[in-house]
Short mmCIF file of C-alpha atoms in Angstrom, two decimals:
data_model
loop_
_atom_site.label_atom_id
_atom_site.label_comp_id
_atom_site.label_asym_id
_atom_site.label_seq_id
_atom_site.Cartn_x
_atom_site.Cartn_y
_atom_site.Cartn_z
CA MET F 1 -1.42 17.34 -8.97
CA GLN F 2 -3.96 19.49 -7.82
CA ILE F 3 -2.43 22.55 -9.33
CA ILE F 4 -2.32 20.86 -12.76
CA ASP F 5 -5.82 19.84 -12.39
CA ALA F 6 -6.93 23.29 -11.50
CA VAL F 7 -5.20 24.71 -14.45
CA GLN F 8 -6.50 22.11 -16.79
CA SER F 9 -10.20 22.78 -15.64
CA GLY F 10 -9.76 26.40 -15.79
CA ALA F 11 -10.19 26.91 -12.04
CA LEU F 12 -6.75 28.59 -12.09
CA ALA F 13 -6.40 30.83 -15.18
CA ALA F 14 -3.35 31.76 -16.94
CA GLY F 15 -1.55 34.64 -14.76
CA ALA F 16 -3.26 33.75 -11.51
CA LYS F 17 -0.88 34.21 -8.67
CA LEU F 18 -0.18 31.13 -6.32
CA PRO F 19 0.26 31.15 -2.69
CA THR F 20 3.58 31.67 -1.22
CA VAL F 21 5.60 28.47 -0.38
CA ARG F 22 5.18 29.12 3.42
CA ARG F 23 1.39 29.85 3.21
CA LEU F 24 0.65 26.89 1.09
CA ALA F 25 2.87 24.67 3.19
CA ASP F 26 0.99 25.95 6.40
CA GLU F 27 -2.52 25.43 4.69
CA LEU F 28 -1.65 21.91 3.71
CA GLY F 29 0.35 20.90 6.75
CA LEU F 30 3.31 20.22 4.70
CA ALA F 31 6.99 21.10 4.95
CA PRO F 32 8.05 24.26 3.02
CA ASN F 33 10.76 22.33 1.34
CA THR F 34 8.14 19.94 -0.10
CA VAL F 35 5.94 22.71 -1.61
CA ALA F 36 9.09 24.37 -2.89
CA ARG F 37 10.06 21.22 -4.63
CA SER F 38 6.54 20.95 -6.23
CA TYR F 39 6.76 24.56 -7.43
CA ARG F 40 10.22 23.85 -9.03
CA GLU F 41 8.81 20.75 -10.83
CA LEU F 42 5.77 22.79 -11.90
CA GLU F 43 8.00 25.45 -13.33
CA ARG F 44 10.26 22.91 -14.99
CA ASP F 45 7.20 21.60 -16.79
CA GLY F 46 5.88 24.98 -17.77
CA VAL F 47 2.74 25.11 -15.56
CA VAL F 48 3.96 27.97 -13.54
CA GLU F 49 6.60 30.84 -13.67
CA THR F 50 8.35 32.49 -10.69
CA ARG F 51 8.90 36.12 -11.05
CA GLY F 52 11.49 36.74 -8.30
CA ARG F 53 10.01 38.35 -5.25
CA ASN F 54 6.77 38.97 -7.02
CA GLY F 55 5.76 35.40 -6.60
CA THR F 56 4.91 32.31 -8.59
CA PHE F 57 2.03 32.57 -11.30
CA VAL F 58 0.23 30.24 -13.59
CA SER F 59 2.18 30.33 -16.74
CA ALA F 60 0.70 32.28 -19.57
CA SER F 61 1.92 29.78 -22.13
CA GLY F 62 -1.15 27.64 -21.37
CA ASP F 63 -1.69 24.23 -20.05
CA ALA F 64 1.90 22.55 -20.10
CA THR F 65 0.41 18.97 -19.79
CA THR F 66 -1.64 19.49 -23.07
CA GLN F 67 1.46 21.00 -24.67
CA GLN F 68 3.62 17.81 -23.90
CA ALA F 69 0.61 15.60 -25.07
CA GLN F 70 0.55 17.42 -28.39
CA ILE F 71 4.32 17.15 -28.83
CA ALA F 72 4.07 13.32 -28.11
CA ALA F 73 1.16 13.04 -30.43
CA ARG F 74 2.92 14.78 -33.19
CA GLY F 75 6.02 12.66 -32.92
CA PHE F 76 3.71 9.45 -32.81
CA ALA F 77 1.90 10.77 -36.08
CA ASP F 78 5.26 11.59 -37.91
CA ARG F 79 6.48 8.05 -37.16
CA ILE F 80 3.13 6.31 -38.18
CA HIS F 81 3.37 8.36 -41.69
CA GLU F 82 6.97 7.25 -42.04
CA LEU F 83 6.00 3.56 -41.46
CA ARG F 84 3.08 4.02 -43.78
CA MET F 85 0.68 2.68 -41.38
CA PRO F 86 -3.09 3.20 -41.91
CA PRO F 87 -4.30 5.72 -39.20
CA ASP F 88 -7.05 3.34 -38.07
CA ASP F 89 -4.42 0.77 -37.13
CA ALA F 90 -2.41 3.41 -35.42
CA LEU F 91 -5.36 4.64 -33.22
CA ALA F 92 -6.04 0.97 -32.27
CA LEU F 93 -2.51 0.60 -31.10
CA VAL F 94 -2.85 3.78 -29.20
CA ARG F 95 -6.35 2.69 -27.54
CA ALA F 96 -4.74 -0.55 -26.60
CA ALA F 97 -1.65 1.20 -25.00
CA LEU F 98 -4.00 3.45 -23.14
CA ALA F 99 -6.20 0.62 -21.84
CA ASP F 100 -3.11 -0.98 -20.16
#
């Protein structure tokens, strides 16, 4: 989560190299397998990319969290148009859902 927050805030820019699994595990007092699993999940979500022996880097494709939210929003907007629901009513539904 900290890596995603750092990418979103700009503290970690696209192309920034992340610490090795072992180094980060040592720094955080975690098992290397835990860090490796986190890196794999971040890679699956498009936040980072692994370049073999060169290491793991923040993905150049941008913030994957924002991209996923945009995809979800586009799908929602398309469905709202199909239902011919007024945008203000749709936004009220979203606000209520986010408040839960």
